[in-house]
XYZ file of C-alpha atoms in Angstrom:
273
model
C 16.686 19.315 19.912
C 15.263 22.590 18.658
C 16.680 21.937 15.184
C 15.177 18.445 15.193
C 11.708 19.802 15.951
C 12.085 22.357 13.183
C 12.873 19.618 10.664
C 9.946 17.540 11.871
C 7.576 20.407 11.100
C 9.015 20.685 7.596
C 8.080 17.036 6.976
C 4.377 17.788 6.855
C 2.978 18.334 3.381
C 2.127 21.899 2.344
C -1.374 20.479 1.721
C -1.609 19.102 5.271
C -5.125 20.525 5.774
C -6.123 21.006 2.143
C -9.501 22.090 0.833
C -12.482 19.817 1.366
C -14.035 18.759 -1.925
C -17.018 16.797 -0.639
C -16.716 14.451 -3.630
C -17.401 17.296 -6.065
C -15.458 18.592 -9.054
C -14.778 22.169 -10.156
C -18.360 22.484 -11.434
C -19.879 21.429 -8.130
C -21.157 18.118 -9.519
C -20.816 14.992 -7.382
C -18.173 12.752 -8.942
C -17.579 10.505 -5.890
C -20.680 9.485 -3.973
C -20.917 9.084 -0.197
C -18.114 11.553 0.584
C -18.335 14.745 2.599
C -17.778 16.267 6.017
C -15.189 14.545 8.157
C -12.532 15.771 10.516
C -9.549 17.765 9.325
C -6.527 15.659 8.424
C -2.803 16.138 8.187
C -1.092 14.405 5.315
C 2.266 12.803 6.064
C 4.712 12.289 3.212
C 5.678 8.608 3.258
C 9.095 7.444 2.061
C 8.344 4.329 -0.003
C 11.790 4.175 -1.627
C 14.299 4.224 1.237
C 17.146 4.580 -1.228
C 19.673 5.760 1.340
C 22.186 3.165 2.498
C 21.758 4.223 6.080
C 21.324 3.315 9.703
C 18.331 5.152 11.139
C 16.864 5.669 14.592
C 13.137 5.254 15.114
C 12.191 8.558 16.752
C 8.434 8.180 17.162
C 5.418 6.070 16.210
C 2.502 8.143 14.934
C -1.138 7.652 14.019
C -1.854 8.616 10.424
C -5.502 9.449 9.609
C -4.922 8.649 5.925
C -4.091 4.950 6.423
C -4.730 2.143 8.871
C -1.085 1.190 9.415
C 1.095 3.079 11.896
C 3.719 5.506 10.617
C 7.194 5.816 12.115
C 9.494 8.819 11.986
C 13.137 7.859 11.446
C 16.279 9.987 11.584
C 19.672 8.960 10.188
C 23.135 10.159 11.197
C 23.003 13.003 8.636
C 19.909 14.459 10.287
C 17.637 13.453 7.404
C 14.141 12.712 8.691
C 11.467 10.717 6.893
C 8.229 8.851 7.586
C 7.945 5.137 6.859
C 5.245 2.492 7.220
C 6.012 0.399 10.286
C 5.863 -3.375 10.758
C 4.923 -4.884 14.092
C 7.382 -5.666 16.906
C 9.324 -2.433 16.598
C 9.531 0.259 19.276
C 10.882 3.767 19.718
C 14.667 3.718 19.936
C 15.152 0.758 17.586
C 17.808 0.915 14.877
C 16.436 0.324 11.358
C 18.789 -0.350 8.458
C 18.124 0.265 4.775
C 20.572 -1.682 2.633
C 21.259 -0.090 -0.750
C 24.381 -2.018 -1.744
C 25.216 -5.622 -2.515
C 26.618 -7.041 0.722
C 27.809 -10.438 1.857
C 25.444 -12.570 3.899
C 27.658 -12.299 6.986
C 27.189 -8.526 7.213
C 23.387 -8.557 6.921
C 21.129 -7.952 9.903
C 17.730 -9.529 9.328
C 15.078 -8.110 11.649
C 11.688 -6.427 11.400
C 11.817 -3.003 9.788
C 15.039 -3.531 7.828
C 14.859 -3.032 4.058
C 16.892 -5.221 1.738
C 17.033 -6.711 -1.740
C 14.861 -9.763 -2.280
C 17.787 -12.003 -3.257
C 19.373 -11.330 0.162
C 16.289 -12.613 2.006
C 15.791 -16.295 2.707
C 12.801 -18.222 1.292
C 9.978 -18.356 3.797
C 10.589 -14.822 5.071
C 7.537 -12.636 5.714
C 7.891 -9.285 3.967
C 5.995 -6.110 3.111
C 6.452 -2.928 1.047
C 7.598 -4.770 -2.080
C 8.940 -3.018 -5.162
C 7.331 -4.098 -8.429
C 9.533 -1.901 -10.628
C 13.133 -1.211 -9.727
C 13.782 2.046 -7.867
C 10.134 3.099 -8.168
C 9.310 2.499 -4.531
C 7.125 -0.081 -2.860
C 3.771 -0.819 -4.478
C 2.674 -4.151 -2.988
C 1.635 -5.098 0.563
C 1.243 -1.724 2.254
C -1.977 -2.083 4.281
C -2.311 -2.823 7.985
C -1.720 -6.379 9.163
C -0.825 -7.828 5.755
C 2.307 -9.612 4.598
C 3.735 -11.557 1.677
C 6.005 -14.588 1.728
C 9.068 -15.454 -0.328
C 8.534 -18.875 -1.886
C 11.710 -19.346 -3.957
C 14.518 -17.525 -5.749
C 16.135 -17.542 -9.197
C 12.997 -18.292 -11.162
C 13.085 -17.617 -14.928
C 10.372 -16.569 -17.310
C 8.929 -18.723 -20.065
C 11.281 -19.012 -23.050
C 8.557 -17.816 -25.412
C 8.730 -14.378 -23.828
C 11.503 -12.330 -25.436
C 13.469 -10.717 -22.634
C 16.049 -7.970 -22.787
C 19.127 -10.140 -22.271
C 21.403 -7.120 -22.015
C 19.792 -6.036 -18.747
C 21.092 -8.285 -15.981
C 18.543 -6.867 -13.535
C 15.788 -8.699 -15.429
C 17.444 -12.116 -15.324
C 16.645 -13.234 -11.759
C 13.222 -13.432 -10.185
C 11.725 -14.306 -6.839
C 8.402 -16.094 -6.423
C 6.317 -14.104 -3.930
C 2.993 -15.203 -2.446
C 0.857 -12.084 -2.059
C -1.944 -11.605 0.517
C -4.544 -12.418 -2.167
C -3.028 -15.892 -2.603
C -1.483 -15.042 -5.966
C 2.070 -16.277 -6.518
C 3.918 -13.841 -8.724
C 7.428 -13.469 -10.101
C 9.115 -10.226 -9.049
C 12.639 -9.078 -9.839
C 15.070 -10.211 -7.142
C 16.771 -6.813 -7.400
C 13.670 -5.109 -6.011
C 13.607 -4.218 -2.335
C 11.269 -5.229 0.459
C 10.937 -4.738 4.210
C 10.958 -7.596 6.693
C 8.009 -8.250 8.965
C 4.218 -8.098 9.154
C 2.731 -4.624 8.964
C 1.473 -3.076 12.189
C -2.061 -2.615 13.530
C -3.247 -6.130 12.712
C -6.417 -5.638 14.784
C -7.663 -2.820 12.580
C -10.080 -5.173 10.806
C -11.742 -5.913 14.170
C -12.530 -2.267 14.880
C -16.239 -1.414 15.151
C -17.700 1.866 13.946
C -20.445 1.587 16.637
C -22.378 4.695 15.631
C -23.247 6.727 12.575
C -21.456 9.788 13.902
C -18.086 8.045 13.834
C -18.630 7.188 10.189
C -19.279 10.874 9.511
C -16.020 11.763 11.265
C -14.304 9.496 8.744
C -15.708 11.504 5.810
C -18.373 8.919 4.935
C -21.933 9.954 4.095
C -24.986 7.651 4.156
C -25.545 5.206 1.298
C -29.065 5.069 -0.126
C -30.227 1.922 -1.954
C -30.960 2.410 -5.612
C -34.261 0.555 -5.310
C -35.424 3.185 -2.816
C -34.876 6.001 -5.338
C -36.946 7.390 -8.165
C -36.346 6.304 -11.775
C -34.698 9.636 -12.530
C -32.051 9.030 -9.847
C -31.037 5.400 -10.393
C -31.622 2.552 -12.887
C -33.132 0.496 -10.031
C -35.542 3.263 -9.060
C -39.302 2.998 -9.416
C -42.024 0.766 -8.076
C -41.367 -2.557 -9.827
C -38.462 -4.845 -8.965
C -36.305 -7.041 -11.170
C -35.846 -6.971 -14.898
C -32.147 -6.189 -14.983
C -28.972 -7.169 -13.106
C -27.504 -5.011 -10.364
C -25.863 -1.933 -11.842
C -24.271 1.313 -10.699
C -26.089 4.648 -10.977
C -24.405 4.952 -14.378
C -25.682 1.573 -15.617
C -22.477 -0.480 -15.293
C -22.573 -4.040 -13.963
C -21.602 -4.406 -10.302
C -21.639 -8.180 -9.739
C -19.577 -10.767 -11.570
C -17.849 -8.417 -13.978
C -14.039 -8.913 -14.091
C -12.140 -5.963 -12.682
C -8.585 -7.012 -13.647
C -7.445 -5.879 -17.074
C -6.083 -8.582 -19.376
C -2.427 -8.319 -20.319
C -0.911 -10.991 -22.542
C 2.518 -10.627 -20.900
C 1.134 -10.905 -17.366
C 0.738 -14.689 -17.622
C 4.507 -15.131 -17.662
C 4.816 -13.482 -14.253
C 1.854 -15.113 -12.487
C 2.546 -18.684 -11.367
C -0.758 -19.074 -9.512
C -3.853 -16.920 -9.792
C -5.348 -15.240 -6.768
C -8.059 -16.983 -4.788
């Protein structure tokens, strides 16, 4: 047990406490507003890839100050320890399996917390931690209480899009409905984890007092209209005359925030709500 504790300590990032920046750069100028103070944090290194074809034991469930979802510490039979994002309905002592090989359907164990290829999961399954690019690690659906759903398998792209036919990994796709309502084609050879992510009630949490917000590294927000003209485009006595903008003069309401990509339309079956 002593060796296990020693390895657990090694998991923590060398920047576990770090240096507080207060939203300022190397010159001392504020580059990120409304940041400063806050309690000290430890940073846990999260394993988003889970490449090992392994059977792991869930050792503990931890609170991570850097994210709303709970983090679980798993240990496999080789003694390798890593931190993963946990779905709900798992408890300490559960066995979590990460499949990294193509297996027959009879040998698969489908339960919350298990990671598998998308083509091995049945349509209608609720999933999280989805890979967008193969072997890059999960990029979609990683926040607390969210999930995606598999709509269908073996979708193909539009024939007008010239695909690399020599790469078999790009031939099969799965239609995934994301939390935003967007239905998107993702490679069926990407991996995902079964279940809904933990801490679903996080959105119901109340800050209750200003001091708690300061603990969370948040400083007060001052309205631009309450400032002087030198501090904000909205500053000064008179109102109106221009749309709502940032302190740097960029539009804040109604301006599209998603970059246009001509190839993206072949992967998106339905736009987000």
